[in-house]
GROMACS .gro file of C-alpha atoms in nm:
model
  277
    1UNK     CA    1   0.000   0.000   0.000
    2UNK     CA    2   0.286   0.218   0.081
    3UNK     CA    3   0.439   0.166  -0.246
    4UNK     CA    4   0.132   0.221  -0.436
    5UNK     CA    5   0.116   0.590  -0.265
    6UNK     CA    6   0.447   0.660  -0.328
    7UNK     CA    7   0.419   0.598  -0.710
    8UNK     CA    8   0.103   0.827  -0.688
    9UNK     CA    9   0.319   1.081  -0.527
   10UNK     CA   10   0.572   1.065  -0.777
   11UNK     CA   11   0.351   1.050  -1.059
   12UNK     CA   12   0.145   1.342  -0.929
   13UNK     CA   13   0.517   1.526  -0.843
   14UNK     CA   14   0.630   1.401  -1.246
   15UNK     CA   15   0.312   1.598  -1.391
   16UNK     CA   16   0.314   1.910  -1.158
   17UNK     CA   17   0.669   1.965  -1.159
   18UNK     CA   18   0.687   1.971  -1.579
   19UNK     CA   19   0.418   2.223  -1.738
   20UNK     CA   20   0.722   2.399  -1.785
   21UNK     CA   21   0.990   2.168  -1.853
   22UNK     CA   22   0.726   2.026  -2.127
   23UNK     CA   23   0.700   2.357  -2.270
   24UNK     CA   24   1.094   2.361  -2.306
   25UNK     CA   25   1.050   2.002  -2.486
   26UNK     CA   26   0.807   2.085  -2.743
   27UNK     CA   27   1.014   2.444  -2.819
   28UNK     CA   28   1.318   2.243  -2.895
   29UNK     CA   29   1.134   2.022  -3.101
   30UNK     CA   30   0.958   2.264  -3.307
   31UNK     CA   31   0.619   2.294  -3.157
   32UNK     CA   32   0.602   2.663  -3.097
   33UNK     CA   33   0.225   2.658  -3.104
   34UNK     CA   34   0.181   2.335  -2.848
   35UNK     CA   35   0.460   2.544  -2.642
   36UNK     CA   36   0.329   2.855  -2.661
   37UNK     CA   37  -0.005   2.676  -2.459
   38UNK     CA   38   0.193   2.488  -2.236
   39UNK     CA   39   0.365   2.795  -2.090
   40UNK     CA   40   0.062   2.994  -2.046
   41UNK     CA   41  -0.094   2.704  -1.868
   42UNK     CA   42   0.238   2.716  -1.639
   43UNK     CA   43   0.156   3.069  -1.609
   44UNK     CA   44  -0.222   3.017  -1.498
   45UNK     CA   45  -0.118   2.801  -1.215
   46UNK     CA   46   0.227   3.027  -1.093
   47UNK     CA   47   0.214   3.404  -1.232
   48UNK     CA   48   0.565   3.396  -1.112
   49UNK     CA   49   0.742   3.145  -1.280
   50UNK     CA   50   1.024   3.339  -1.465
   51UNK     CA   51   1.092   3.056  -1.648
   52UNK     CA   52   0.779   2.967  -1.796
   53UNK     CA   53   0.717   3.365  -1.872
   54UNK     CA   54   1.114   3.382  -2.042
   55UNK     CA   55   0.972   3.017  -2.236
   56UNK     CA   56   0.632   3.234  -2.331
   57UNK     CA   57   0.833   3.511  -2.502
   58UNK     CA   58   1.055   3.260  -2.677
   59UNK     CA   59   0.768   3.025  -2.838
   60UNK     CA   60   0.568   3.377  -2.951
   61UNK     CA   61   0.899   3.505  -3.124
   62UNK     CA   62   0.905   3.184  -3.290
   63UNK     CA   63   0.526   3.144  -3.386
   64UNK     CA   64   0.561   3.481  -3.570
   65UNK     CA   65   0.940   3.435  -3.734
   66UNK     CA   66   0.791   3.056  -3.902
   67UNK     CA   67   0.452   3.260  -3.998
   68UNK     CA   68   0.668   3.471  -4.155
   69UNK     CA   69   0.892   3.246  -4.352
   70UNK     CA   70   0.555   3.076  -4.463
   71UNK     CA   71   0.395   3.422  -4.572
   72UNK     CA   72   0.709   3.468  -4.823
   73UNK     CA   73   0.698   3.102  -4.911
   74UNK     CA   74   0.307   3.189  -5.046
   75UNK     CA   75   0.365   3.503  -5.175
   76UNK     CA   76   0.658   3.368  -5.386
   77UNK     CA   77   0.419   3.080  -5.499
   78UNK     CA   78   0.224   3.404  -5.601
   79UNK     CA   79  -0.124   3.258  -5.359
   80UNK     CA   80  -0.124   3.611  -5.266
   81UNK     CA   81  -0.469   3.634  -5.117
   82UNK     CA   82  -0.325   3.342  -4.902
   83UNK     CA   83  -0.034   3.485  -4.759
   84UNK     CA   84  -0.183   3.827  -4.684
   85UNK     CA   85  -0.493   3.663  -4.474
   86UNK     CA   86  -0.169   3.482  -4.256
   87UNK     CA   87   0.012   3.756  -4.214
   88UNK     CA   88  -0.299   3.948  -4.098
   89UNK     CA   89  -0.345   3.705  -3.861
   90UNK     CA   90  -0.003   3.697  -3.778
   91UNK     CA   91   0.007   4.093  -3.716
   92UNK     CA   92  -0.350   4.047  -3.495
   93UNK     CA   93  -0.122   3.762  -3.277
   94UNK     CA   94   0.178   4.026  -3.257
   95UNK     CA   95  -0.023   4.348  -3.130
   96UNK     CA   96  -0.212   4.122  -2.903
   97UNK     CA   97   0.123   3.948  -2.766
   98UNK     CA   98   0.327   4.300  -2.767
   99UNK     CA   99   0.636   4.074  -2.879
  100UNK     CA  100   0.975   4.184  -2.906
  101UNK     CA  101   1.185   4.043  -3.184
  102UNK     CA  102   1.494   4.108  -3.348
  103UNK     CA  103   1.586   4.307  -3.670
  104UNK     CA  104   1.587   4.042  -3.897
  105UNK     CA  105   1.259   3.913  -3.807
  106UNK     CA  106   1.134   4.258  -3.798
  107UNK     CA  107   1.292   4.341  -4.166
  108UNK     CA  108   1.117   4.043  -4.300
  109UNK     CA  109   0.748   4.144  -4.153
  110UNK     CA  110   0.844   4.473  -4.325
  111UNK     CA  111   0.894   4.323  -4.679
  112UNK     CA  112   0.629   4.118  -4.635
  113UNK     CA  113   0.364   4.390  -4.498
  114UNK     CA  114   0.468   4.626  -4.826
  115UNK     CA  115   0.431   4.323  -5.081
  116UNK     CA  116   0.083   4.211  -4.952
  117UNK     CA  117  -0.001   4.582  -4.930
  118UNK     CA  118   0.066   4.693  -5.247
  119UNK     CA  119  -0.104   4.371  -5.345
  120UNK     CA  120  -0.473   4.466  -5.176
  121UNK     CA  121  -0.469   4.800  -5.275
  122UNK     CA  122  -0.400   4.677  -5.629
  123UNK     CA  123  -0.720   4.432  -5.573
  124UNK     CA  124  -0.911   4.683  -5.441
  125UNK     CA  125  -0.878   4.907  -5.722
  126UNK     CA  126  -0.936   4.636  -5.981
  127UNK     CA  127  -1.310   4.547  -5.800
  128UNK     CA  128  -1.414   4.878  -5.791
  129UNK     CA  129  -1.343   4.919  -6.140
  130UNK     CA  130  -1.506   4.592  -6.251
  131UNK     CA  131  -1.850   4.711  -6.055
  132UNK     CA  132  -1.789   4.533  -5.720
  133UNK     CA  133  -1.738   4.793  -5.445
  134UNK     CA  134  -1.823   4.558  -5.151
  135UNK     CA  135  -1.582   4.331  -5.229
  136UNK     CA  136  -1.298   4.612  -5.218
  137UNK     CA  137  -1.472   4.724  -4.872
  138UNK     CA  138  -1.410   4.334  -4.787
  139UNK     CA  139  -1.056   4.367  -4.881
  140UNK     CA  140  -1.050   4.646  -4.683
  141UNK     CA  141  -1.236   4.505  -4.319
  142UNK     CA  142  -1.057   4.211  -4.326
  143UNK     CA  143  -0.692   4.383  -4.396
  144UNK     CA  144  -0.662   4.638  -4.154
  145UNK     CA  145  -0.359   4.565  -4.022
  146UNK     CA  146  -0.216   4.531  -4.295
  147UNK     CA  147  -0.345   4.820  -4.492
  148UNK     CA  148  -0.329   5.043  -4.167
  149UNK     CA  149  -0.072   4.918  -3.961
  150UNK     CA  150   0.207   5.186  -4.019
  151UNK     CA  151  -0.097   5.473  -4.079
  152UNK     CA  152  -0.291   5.496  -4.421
  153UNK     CA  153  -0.129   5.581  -4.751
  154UNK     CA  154  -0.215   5.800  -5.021
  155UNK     CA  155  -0.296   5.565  -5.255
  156UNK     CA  156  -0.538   5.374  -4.977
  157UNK     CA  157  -0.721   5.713  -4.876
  158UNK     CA  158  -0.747   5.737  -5.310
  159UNK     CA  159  -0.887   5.357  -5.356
  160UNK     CA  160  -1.126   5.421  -5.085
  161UNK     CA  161  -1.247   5.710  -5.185
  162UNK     CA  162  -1.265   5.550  -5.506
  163UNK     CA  163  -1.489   5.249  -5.354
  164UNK     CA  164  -1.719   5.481  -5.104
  165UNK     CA  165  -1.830   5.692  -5.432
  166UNK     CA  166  -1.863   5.362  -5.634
  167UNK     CA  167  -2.075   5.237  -5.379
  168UNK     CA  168  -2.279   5.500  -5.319
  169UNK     CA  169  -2.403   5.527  -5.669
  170UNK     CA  170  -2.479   5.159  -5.694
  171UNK     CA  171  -2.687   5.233  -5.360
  172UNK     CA  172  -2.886   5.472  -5.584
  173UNK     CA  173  -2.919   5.244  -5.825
  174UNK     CA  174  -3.097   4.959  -5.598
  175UNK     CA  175  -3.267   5.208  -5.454
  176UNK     CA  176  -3.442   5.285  -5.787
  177UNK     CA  177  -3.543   4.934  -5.892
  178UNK     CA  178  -3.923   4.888  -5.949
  179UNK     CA  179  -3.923   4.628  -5.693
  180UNK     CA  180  -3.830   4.869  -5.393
  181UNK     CA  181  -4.168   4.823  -5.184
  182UNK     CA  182  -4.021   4.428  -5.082
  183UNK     CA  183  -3.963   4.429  -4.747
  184UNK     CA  184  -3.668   4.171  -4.816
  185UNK     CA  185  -3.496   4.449  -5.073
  186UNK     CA  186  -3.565   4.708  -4.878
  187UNK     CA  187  -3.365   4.543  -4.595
  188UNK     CA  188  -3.104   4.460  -4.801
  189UNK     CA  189  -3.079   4.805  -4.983
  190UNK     CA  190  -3.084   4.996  -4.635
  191UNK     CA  191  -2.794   4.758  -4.491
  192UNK     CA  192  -2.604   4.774  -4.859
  193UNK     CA  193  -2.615   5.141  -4.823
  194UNK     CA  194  -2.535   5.186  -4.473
  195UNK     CA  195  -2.213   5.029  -4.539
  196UNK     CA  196  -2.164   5.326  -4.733
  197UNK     CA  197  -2.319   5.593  -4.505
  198UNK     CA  198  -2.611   5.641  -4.705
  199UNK     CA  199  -2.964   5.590  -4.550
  200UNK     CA  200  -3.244   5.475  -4.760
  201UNK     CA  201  -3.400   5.776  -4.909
  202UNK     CA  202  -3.705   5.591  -5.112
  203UNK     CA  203  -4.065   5.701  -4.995
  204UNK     CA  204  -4.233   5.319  -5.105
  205UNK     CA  205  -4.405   5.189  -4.852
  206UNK     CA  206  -4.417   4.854  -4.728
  207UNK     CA  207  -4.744   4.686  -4.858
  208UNK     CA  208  -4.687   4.321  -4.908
  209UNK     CA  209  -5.035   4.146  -4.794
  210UNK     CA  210  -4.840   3.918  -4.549
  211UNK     CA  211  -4.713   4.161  -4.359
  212UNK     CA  212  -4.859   4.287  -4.084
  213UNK     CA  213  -4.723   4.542  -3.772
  214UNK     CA  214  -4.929   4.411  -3.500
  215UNK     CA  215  -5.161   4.153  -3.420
  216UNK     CA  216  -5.490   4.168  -3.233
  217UNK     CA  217  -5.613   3.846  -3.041
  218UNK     CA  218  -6.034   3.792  -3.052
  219UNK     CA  219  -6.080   3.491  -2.780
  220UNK     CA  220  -6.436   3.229  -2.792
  221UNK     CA  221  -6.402   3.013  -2.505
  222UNK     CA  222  -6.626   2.728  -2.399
  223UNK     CA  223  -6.717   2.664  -2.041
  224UNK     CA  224  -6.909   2.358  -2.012
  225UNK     CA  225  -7.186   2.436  -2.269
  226UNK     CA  226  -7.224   2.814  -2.264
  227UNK     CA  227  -7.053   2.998  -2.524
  228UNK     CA  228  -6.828   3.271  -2.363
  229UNK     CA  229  -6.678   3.568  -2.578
  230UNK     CA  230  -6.441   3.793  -2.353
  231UNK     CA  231  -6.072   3.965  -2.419
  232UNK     CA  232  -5.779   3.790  -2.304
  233UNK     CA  233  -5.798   3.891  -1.925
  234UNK     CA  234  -5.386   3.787  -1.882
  235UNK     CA  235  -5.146   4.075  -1.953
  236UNK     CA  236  -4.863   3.830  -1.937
  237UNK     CA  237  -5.020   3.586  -2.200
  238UNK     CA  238  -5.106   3.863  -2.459
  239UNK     CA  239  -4.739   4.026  -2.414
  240UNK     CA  240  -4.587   3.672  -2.499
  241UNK     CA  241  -4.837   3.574  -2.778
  242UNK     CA  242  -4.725   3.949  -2.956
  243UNK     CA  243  -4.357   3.874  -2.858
  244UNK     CA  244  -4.387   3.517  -3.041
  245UNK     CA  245  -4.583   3.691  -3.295
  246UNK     CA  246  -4.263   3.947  -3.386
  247UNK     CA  247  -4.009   3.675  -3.427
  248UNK     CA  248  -4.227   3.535  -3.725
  249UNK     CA  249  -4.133   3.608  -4.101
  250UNK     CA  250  -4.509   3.752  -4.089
  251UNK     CA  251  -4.423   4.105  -3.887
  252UNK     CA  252  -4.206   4.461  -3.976
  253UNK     CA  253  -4.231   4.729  -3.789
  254UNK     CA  254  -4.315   4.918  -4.150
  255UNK     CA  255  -4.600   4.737  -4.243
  256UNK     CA  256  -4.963   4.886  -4.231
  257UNK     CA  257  -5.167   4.620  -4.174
  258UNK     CA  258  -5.266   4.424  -3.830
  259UNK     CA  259  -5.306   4.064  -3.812
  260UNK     CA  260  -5.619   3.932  -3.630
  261UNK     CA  261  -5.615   3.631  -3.499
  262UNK     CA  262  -5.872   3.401  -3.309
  263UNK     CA  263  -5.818   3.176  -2.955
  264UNK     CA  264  -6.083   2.878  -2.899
  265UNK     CA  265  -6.111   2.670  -2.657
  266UNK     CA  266  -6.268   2.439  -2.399
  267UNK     CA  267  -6.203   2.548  -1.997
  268UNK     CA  268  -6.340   2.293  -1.736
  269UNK     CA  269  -6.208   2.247  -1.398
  270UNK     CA  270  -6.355   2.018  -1.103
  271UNK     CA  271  -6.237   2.009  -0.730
  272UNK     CA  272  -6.111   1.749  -0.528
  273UNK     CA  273  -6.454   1.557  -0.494
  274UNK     CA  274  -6.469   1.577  -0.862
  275UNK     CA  275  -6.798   1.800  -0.878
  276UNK     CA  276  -6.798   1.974  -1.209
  277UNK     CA  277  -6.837   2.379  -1.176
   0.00000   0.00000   0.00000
């Protein structure tokens, strides 16, 4: 029995003991990302450790100085879209991290942030021009630190001002279709042009005949065989009927038209000596 608890102990001592000495293991053998997680889980259970905080800094350095090498490895393969989506995540992991690295590393996320630069703004221009503003503004949202990271350009400011005008006039243009009083458009046209701070400026109104603003309960219940015709008497009950009512594909807030709806029913009751009342 003593035996068994001492190989317990030791066990338990073996597993405690290395969250950071495992951490060292997988850096040396490459595993910067299983590392990096093993030294922060060091770090949950002793702020302290100086060790596991020195390993920390190491495996991040490393994480970003492969990304790197695997960013130029795309871009020279020319999957340019590729590499500049990794090296904005890359850029997200170093301002997060606030890593410190040295000037080589740093010289190659330089190179690498001008080449994938030049490259969006280039594919930014080239959807405006074919008729495709939102996908430059995608280019754009999902790029910032790339496009932005150093402060904007001149010839960023001049491709978005580019895509905001482009985009405003194909607002316009939805806005104009003969099929602007659909509520599903409408939605669509007032979130397309918000993008480009334009509000919908179209004076159709909302009259599809399935859409309704509000709805108005009309109850017929039946207590034992008298007819009884009365308004809902619970508050609670009509606020979630009108609540379950709003999430339906049948309600906007724009429409003009209020949905009446009937409640039937049979209400009986009897007490304990089973007397009907």
């Amino acid at each position: 029995m003593k035996k068994l608890l001492a190989l317990i102990l030791l066990s338990c001592q073996l597993a405690c003991s290395s969250l950071t000495d495992q951490g060292d293991d997988l850096f040396e053998k490459g595993l910067y990302l299983e590392a990096e997680k093993t030294y922060n889980e060091a770090l949950q259970k002793d702020a302290n450790d100086s060790k596991a905080m020195s390993g920390l800094q190491k495996a991040r350095v490393k994480i970003i100085d492969v990304g790197l090498i695997e960013v130029r490895m795309l871009r020279l393969a020319k999957n340019f879209l590729v590499a500049a989506d990794k090296l904005e995540n890359l850029l997200q992991k170093q301002a997060s991290w606030r890593v410190q690295f040295t000037s080589g590393i740093a010289e190659t996320q330089e190179t690498e942030s001008r080449s994938s630069k030049d490259y969006l703004i280039g594919e930014m221009n080239r959807e405006v021009d074919s008729g495709f503003p939102e996908r430059s503004y995608w280019l754009w949202h999902t790029h910032k630190m790339i496009l932005e990271n150093n402060g904007s350009s001149p010839d960023l400011e001049a491709v978005r001002s580019k895509n905001t005008a482009s985009g405003k006039k194909k607002c316009t243009n939805l806005q104009s279709l003969p099929t602007g009083k659909d509520v599903f458009l409408r939605t669509f046209v007032s979130r397309y042009c918000s993008l480009w701070g334009s509000a919908w400026s179209s004076k159709n109104k909302i009259d599809d005949a399935w859409l309704y603003s509000n709805v108005k309960f009309e109850n017929q219940y039946k207590v034992e065989n008298l007819n009884y015709s009365g308004s809902l008497n619970s508050q609670a009950l009509k606020d979630a009927l009108e609540k379950a009512f709003r999430s339906t594909a049948y309600f906007h807030p724009s429409a003009n038209r209020t949905l009446a709806l009937s409640m039937s029913g049979t209400l009986a009751y009897s007490d304990h000596r089973n007397s009907e009342r």
